[in-house]
PDB file of C-alpha atoms and ligand atoms in Angstrom:
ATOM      1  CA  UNK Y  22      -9.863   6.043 -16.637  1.00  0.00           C
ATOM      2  CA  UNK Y  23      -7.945   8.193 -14.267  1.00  0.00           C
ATOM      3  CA  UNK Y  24     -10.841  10.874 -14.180  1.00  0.00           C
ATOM      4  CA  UNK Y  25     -13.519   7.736 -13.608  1.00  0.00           C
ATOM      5  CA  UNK Y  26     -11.507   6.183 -10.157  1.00  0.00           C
ATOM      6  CA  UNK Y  27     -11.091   9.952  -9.160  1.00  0.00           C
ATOM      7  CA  UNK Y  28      -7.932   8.556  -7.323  1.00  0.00           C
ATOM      8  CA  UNK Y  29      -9.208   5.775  -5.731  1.00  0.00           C
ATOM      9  CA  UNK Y  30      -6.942   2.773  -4.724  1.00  0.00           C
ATOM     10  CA  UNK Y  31      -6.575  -0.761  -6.951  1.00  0.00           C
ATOM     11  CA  UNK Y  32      -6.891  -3.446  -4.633  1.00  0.00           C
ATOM     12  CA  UNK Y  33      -5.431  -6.296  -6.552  1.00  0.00           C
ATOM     13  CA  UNK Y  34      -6.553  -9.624  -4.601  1.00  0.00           C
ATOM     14  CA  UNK Y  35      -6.327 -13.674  -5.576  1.00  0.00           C
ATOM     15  CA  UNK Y  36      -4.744 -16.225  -4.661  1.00  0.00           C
ATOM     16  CA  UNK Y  37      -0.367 -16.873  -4.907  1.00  0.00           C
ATOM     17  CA  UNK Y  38       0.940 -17.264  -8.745  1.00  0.00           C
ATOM     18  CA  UNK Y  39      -2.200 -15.398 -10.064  1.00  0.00           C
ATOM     19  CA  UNK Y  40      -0.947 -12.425 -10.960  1.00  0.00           C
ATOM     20  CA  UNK Y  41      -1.094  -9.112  -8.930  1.00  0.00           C
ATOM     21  CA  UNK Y  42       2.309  -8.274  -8.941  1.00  0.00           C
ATOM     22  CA  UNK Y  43       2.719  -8.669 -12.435  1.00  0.00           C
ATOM     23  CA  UNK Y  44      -0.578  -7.390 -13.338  1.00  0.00           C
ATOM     24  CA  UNK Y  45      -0.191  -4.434 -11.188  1.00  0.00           C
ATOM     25  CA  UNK Y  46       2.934  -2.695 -12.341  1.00  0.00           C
ATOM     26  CA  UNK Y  47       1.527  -3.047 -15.949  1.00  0.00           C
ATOM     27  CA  UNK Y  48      -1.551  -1.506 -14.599  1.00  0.00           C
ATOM     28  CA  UNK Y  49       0.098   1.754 -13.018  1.00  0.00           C
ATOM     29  CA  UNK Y  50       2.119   2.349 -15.925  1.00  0.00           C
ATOM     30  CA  UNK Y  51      -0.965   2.462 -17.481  1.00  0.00           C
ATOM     31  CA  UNK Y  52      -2.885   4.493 -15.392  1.00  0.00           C
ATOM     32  CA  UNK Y  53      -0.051   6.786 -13.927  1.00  0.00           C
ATOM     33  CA  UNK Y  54      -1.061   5.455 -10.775  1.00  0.00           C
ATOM     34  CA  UNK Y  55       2.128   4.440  -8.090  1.00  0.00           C
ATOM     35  CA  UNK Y  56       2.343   0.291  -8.183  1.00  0.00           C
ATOM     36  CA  UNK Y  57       2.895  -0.881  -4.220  1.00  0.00           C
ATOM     37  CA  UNK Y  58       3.327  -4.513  -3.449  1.00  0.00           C
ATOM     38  CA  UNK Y  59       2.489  -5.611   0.031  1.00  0.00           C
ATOM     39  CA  UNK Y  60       4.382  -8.476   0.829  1.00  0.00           C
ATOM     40  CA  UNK Y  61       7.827  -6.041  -0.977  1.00  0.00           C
ATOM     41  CA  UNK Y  62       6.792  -4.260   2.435  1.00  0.00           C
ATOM     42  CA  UNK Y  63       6.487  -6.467   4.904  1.00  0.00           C
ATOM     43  CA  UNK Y  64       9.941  -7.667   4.164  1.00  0.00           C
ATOM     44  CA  UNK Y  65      11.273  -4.106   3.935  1.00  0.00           C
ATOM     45  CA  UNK Y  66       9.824  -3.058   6.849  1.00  0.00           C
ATOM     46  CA  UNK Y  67      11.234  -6.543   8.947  1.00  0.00           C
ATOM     47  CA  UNK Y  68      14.129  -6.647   7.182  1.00  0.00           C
ATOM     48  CA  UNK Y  69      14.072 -10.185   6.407  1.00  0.00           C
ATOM     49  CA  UNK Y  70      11.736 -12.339   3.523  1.00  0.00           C
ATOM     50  CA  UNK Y  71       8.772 -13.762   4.012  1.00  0.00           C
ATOM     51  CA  UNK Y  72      10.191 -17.453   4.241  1.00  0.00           C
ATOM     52  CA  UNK Y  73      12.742 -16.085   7.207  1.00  0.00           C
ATOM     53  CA  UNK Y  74       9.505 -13.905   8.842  1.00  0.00           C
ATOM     54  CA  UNK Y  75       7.358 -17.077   8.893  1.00  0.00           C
ATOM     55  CA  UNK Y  76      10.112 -19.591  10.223  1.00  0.00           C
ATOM     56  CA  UNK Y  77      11.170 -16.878  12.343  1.00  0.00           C
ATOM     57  CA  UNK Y  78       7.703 -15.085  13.734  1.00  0.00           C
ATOM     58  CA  UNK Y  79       5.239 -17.666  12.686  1.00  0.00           C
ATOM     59  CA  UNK Y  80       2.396 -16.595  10.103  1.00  0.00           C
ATOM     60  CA  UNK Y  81       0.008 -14.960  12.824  1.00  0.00           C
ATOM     61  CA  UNK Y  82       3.304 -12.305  13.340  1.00  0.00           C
ATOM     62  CA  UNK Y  83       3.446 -12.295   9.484  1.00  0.00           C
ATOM     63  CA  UNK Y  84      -0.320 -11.546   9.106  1.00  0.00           C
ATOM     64  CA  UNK Y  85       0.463  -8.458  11.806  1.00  0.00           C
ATOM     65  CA  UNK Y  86       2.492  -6.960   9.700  1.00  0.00           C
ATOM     66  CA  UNK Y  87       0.231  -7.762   6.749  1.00  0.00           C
ATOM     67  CA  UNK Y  88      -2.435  -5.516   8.113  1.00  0.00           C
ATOM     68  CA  UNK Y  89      -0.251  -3.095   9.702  1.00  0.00           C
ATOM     69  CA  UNK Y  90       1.396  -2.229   5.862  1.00  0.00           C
ATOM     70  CA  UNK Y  91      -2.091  -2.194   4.757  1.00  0.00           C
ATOM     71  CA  UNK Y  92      -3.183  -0.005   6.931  1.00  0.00           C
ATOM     72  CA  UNK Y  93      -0.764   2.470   6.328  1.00  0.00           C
ATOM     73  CA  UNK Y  94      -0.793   2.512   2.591  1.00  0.00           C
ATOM     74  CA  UNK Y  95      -4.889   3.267   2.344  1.00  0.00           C
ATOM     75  CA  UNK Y  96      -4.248   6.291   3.577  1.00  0.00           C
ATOM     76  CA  UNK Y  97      -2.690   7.358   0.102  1.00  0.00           C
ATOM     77  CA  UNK Y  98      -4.400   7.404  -3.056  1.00  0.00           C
ATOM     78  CA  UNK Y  99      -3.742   6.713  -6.560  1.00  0.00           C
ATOM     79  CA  UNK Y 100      -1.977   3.376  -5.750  1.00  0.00           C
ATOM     80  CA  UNK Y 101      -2.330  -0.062  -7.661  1.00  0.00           C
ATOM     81  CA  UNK Y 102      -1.871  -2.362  -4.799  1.00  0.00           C
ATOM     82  CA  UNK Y 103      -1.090  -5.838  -5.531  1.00  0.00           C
ATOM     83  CA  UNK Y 104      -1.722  -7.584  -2.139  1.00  0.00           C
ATOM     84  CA  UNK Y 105      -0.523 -11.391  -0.759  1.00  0.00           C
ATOM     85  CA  UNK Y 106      -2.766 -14.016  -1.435  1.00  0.00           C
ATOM     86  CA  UNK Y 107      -4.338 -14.068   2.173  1.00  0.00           C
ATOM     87  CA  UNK Y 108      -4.840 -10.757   3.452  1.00  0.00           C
ATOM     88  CA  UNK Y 109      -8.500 -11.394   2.763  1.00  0.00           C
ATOM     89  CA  UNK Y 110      -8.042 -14.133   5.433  1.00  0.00           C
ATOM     90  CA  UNK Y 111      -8.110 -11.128   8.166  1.00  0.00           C
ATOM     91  CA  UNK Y 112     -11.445  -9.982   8.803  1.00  0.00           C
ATOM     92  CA  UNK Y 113     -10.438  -6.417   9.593  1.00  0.00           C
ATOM     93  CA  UNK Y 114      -8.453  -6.290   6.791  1.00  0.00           C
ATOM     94  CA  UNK Y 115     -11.408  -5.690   4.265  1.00  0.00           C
ATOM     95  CA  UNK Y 116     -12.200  -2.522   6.283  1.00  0.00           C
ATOM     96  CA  UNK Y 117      -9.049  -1.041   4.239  1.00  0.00           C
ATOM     97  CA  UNK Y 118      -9.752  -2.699   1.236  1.00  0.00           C
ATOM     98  CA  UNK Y 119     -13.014  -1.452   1.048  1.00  0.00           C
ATOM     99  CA  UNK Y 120     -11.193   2.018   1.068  1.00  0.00           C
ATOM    100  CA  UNK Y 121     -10.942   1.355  -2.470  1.00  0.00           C
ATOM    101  CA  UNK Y 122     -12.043  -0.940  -5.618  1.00  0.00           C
ATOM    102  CA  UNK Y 123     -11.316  -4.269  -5.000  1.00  0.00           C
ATOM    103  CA  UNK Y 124     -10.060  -6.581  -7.838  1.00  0.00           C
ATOM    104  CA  UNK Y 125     -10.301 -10.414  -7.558  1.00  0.00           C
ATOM    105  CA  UNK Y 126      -7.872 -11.994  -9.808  1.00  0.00           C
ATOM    106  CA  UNK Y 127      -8.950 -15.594 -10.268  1.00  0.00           C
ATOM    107  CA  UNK Y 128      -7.341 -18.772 -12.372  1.00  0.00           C
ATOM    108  CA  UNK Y 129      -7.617 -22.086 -12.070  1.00  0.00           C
ATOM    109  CA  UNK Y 130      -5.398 -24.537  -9.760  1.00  0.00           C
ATOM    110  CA  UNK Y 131      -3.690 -25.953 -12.624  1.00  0.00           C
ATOM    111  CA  UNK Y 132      -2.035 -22.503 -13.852  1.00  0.00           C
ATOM    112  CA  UNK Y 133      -1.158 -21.335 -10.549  1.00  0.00           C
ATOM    113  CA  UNK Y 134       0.730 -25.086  -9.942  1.00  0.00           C
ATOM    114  CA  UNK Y 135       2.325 -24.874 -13.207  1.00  0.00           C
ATOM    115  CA  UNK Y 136       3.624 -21.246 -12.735  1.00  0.00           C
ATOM    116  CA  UNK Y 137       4.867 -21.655  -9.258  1.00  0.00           C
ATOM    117  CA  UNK Y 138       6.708 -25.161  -9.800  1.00  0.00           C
ATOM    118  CA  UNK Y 139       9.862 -23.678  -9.352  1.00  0.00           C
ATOM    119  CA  UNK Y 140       8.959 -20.885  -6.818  1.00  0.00           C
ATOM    120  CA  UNK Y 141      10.777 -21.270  -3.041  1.00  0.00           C
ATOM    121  CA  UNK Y 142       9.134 -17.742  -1.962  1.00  0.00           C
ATOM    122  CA  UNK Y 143       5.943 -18.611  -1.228  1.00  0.00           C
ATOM    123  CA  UNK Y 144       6.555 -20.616   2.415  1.00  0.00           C
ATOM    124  CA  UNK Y 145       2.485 -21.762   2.262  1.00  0.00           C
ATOM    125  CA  UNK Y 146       3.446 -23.928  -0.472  1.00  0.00           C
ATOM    126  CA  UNK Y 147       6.693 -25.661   0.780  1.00  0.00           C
ATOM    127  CA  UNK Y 148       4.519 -28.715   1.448  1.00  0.00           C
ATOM    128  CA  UNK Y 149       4.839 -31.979   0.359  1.00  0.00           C
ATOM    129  CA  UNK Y 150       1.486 -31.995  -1.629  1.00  0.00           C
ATOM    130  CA  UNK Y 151       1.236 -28.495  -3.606  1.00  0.00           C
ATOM    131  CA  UNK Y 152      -1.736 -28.976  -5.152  1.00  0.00           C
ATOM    132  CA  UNK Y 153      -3.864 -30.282  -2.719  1.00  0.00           C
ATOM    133  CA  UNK Y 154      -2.221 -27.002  -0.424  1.00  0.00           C
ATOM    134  CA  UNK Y 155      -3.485 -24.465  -3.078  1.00  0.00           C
ATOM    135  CA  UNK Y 156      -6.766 -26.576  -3.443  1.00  0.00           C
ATOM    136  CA  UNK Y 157      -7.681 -26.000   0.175  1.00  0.00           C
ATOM    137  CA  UNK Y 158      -6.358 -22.607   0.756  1.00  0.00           C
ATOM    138  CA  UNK Y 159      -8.793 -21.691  -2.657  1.00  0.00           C
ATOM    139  CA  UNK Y 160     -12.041 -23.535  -0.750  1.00  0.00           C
ATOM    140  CA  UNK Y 161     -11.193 -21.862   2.264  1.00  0.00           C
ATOM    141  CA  UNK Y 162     -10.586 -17.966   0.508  1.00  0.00           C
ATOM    142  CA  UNK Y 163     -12.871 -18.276  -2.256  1.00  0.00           C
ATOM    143  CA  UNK Y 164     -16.055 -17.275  -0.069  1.00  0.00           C
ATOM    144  CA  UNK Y 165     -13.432 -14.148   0.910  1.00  0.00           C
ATOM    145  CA  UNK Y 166     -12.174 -13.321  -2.599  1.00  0.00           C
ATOM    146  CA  UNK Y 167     -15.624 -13.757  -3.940  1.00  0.00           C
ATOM    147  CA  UNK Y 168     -16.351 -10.258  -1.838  1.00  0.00           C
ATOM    148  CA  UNK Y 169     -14.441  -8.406  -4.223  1.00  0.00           C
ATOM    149  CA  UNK Y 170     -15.950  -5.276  -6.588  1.00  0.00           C
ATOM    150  CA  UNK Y 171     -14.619  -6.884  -9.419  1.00  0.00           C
ATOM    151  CA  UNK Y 172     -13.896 -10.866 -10.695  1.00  0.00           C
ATOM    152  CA  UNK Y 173     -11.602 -11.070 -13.495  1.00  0.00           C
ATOM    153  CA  UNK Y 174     -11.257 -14.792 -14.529  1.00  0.00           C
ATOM    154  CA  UNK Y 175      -8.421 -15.369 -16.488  1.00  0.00           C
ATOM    155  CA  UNK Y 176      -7.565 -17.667 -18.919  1.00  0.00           C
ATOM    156  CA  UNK Y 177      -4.516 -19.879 -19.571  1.00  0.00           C
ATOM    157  CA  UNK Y 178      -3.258 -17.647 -22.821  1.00  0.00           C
ATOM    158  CA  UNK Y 179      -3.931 -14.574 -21.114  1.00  0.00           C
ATOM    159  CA  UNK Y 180      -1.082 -12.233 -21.248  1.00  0.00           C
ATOM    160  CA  UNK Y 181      -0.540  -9.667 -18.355  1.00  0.00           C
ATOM    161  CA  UNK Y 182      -1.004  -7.039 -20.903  1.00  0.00           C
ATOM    162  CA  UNK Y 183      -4.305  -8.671 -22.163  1.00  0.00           C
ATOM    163  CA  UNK Y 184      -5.453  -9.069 -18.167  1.00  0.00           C
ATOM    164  CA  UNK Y 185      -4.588  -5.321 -17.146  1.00  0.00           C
ATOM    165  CA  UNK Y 186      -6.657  -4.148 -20.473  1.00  0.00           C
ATOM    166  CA  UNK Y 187      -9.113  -6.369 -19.608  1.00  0.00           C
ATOM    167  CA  UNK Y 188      -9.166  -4.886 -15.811  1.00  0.00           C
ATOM    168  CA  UNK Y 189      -9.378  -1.235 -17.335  1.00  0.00           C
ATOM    169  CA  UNK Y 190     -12.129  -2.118 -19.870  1.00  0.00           C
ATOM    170  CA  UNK Y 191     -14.630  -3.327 -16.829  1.00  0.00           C
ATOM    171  CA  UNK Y 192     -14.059  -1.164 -14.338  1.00  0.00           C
ATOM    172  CA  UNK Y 193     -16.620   1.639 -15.639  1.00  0.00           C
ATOM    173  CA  UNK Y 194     -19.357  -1.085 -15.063  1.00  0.00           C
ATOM    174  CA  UNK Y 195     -18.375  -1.214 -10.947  1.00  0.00           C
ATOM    175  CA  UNK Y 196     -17.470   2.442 -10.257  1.00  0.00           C
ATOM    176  CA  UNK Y 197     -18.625   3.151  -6.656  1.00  0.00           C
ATOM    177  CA  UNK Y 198     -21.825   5.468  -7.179  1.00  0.00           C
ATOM    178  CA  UNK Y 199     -21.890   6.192 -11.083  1.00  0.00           C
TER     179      UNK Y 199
HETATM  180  N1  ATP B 205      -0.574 -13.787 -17.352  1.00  0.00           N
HETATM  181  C1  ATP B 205       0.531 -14.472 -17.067  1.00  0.00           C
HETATM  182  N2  ATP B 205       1.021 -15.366 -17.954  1.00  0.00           N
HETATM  183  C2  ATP B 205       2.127 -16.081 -17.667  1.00  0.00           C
HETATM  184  N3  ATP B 205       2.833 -15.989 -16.520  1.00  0.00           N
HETATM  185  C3  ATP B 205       2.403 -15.114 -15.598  1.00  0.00           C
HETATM  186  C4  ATP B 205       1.234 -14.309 -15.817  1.00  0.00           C
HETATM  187  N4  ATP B 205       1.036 -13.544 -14.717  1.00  0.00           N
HETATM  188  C5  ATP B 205       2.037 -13.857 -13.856  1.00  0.00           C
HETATM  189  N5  ATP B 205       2.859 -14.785 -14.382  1.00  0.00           N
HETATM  190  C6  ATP B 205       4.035 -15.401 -13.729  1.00  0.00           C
HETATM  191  O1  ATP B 205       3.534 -16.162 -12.630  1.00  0.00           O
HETATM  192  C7  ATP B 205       4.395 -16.017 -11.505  1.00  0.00           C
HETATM  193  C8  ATP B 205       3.584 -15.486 -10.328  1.00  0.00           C
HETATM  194  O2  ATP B 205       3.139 -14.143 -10.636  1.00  0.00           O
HETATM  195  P1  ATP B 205       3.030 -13.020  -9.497  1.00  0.00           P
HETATM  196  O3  ATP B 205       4.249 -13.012  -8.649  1.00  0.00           O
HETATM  197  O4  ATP B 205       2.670 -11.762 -10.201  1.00  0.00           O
HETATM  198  O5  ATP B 205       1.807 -13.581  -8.649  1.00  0.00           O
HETATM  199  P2  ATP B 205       1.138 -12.983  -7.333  1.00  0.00           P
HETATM  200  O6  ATP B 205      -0.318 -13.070  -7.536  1.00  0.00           O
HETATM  201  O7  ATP B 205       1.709 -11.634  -7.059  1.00  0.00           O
HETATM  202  O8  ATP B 205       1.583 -14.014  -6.200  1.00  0.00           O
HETATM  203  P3  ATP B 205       1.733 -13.771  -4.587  1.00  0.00           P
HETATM  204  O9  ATP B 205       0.359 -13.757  -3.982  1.00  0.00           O
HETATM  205  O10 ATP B 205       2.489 -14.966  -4.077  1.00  0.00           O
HETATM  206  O11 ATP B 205       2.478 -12.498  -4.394  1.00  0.00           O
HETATM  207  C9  ATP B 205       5.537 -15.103 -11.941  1.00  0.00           C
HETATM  208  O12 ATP B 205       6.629 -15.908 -12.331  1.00  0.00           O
HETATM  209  C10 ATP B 205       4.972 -14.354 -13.129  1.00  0.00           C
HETATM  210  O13 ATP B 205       5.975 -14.000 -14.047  1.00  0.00           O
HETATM  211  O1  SKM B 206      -1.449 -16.965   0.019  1.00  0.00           O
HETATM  212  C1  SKM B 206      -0.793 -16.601   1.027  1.00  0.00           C
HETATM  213  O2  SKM B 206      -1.197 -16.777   2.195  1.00  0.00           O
HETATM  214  C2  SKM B 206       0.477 -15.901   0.822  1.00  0.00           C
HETATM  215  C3  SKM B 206       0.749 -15.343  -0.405  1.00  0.00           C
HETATM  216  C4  SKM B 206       1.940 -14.516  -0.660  1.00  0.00           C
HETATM  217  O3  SKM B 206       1.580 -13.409  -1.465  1.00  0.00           O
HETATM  218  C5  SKM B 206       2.593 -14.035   0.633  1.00  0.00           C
HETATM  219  O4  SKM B 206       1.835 -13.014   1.226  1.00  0.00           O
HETATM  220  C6  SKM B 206       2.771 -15.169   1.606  1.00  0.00           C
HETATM  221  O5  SKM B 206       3.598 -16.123   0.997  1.00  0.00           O
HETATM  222  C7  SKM B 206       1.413 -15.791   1.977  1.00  0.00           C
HETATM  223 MG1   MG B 207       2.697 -10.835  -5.432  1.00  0.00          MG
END
């Protein structure tokens, strides 16, 4: 697998509760690749979480710094990089995506609800009516995410493990140019 990306970048997109930060780490280990988390970033790099940055900054300040971590990490190689769920919201954003092989992780409303009941991290969903939140931020991004090299639908049994095997075993069929 390592030979076939030839270093090229992961791109782990989807929407919150998916997956890619869970999926990813598995997925380095497994490909010696480095695992890099964008949103871990952004609140290194402000020195505050994402819940303080947007009650702080606003989101359009959080999206700033979205794009500015992305834009500095494309410029390695060999990363798995498991994004937050609306980078693809930016259009200039997919101009560093597209730097590598871009993974859409994808499950139904109902899994990511039920996974991130308990979750206070994710300040798009501190809203009176989760589910009809997710619902529209999914109609809005799925025309984005759908952009993606690769869809990976998973299922509600799906283990991380199965899903980064699962990731490995169909990449060969979207390498760039083989
Ligand atoms: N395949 C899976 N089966 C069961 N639980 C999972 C699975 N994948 C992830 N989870 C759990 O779902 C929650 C959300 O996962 P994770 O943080 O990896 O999502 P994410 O896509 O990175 O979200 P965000 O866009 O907000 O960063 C975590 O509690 C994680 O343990
Ligand atoms: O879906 C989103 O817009 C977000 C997802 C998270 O990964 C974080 O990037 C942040 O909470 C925003
Ligand atoms: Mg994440």
């Amino acid at each position: 697998m390592t030979n076939l990306l030839k270093g090229v970048n992961l791109y782990l997109i989807g929407m919150m509760g998916v997956g890619k930060t869970t999926v990813g780490k598995l997925l380095a280990e497994k490909i010696g690749y480095r695992f890099i988390d964008t949103d871990e970033l952004i609140t290194k790099v402000a020195g505050k979480s994402i819940n303080e940055i947007f009650a702080q900054n606003g989101e359009t300040e959080f999206r700033q710094l979205e794009s500015n971590v992305l834009a500095q990490v494309c410029s390695y190689t060999k990363l798995i990089i498991a994004t937050g769920g609306g980078i693809v919201t930016q259009q200039y954003n997919w101009s560093y995506l597209h730097h590598g092989l871009i993974v859409w992780l994808d499950a139904p409303i109902p899994i990511l609800l039920e996974r991130l009941a308990e979750d206070h991290t994710r300040p798009l969903l501190q809203d009176s009516d989760p589910e009809a939140k997710l619902r529209n931020l999914l109609e809005q991004r799925q025309p984005l995410y759908s952009q993606a090299d690769l869809h990976i639908t998973i299922q509600a049994t799906e283990t991380p493990e199965e899903i980064a095997t699962h990731i490995l075993k169909t990449i060969p069929n979207v390498i760039k140019g083989e």
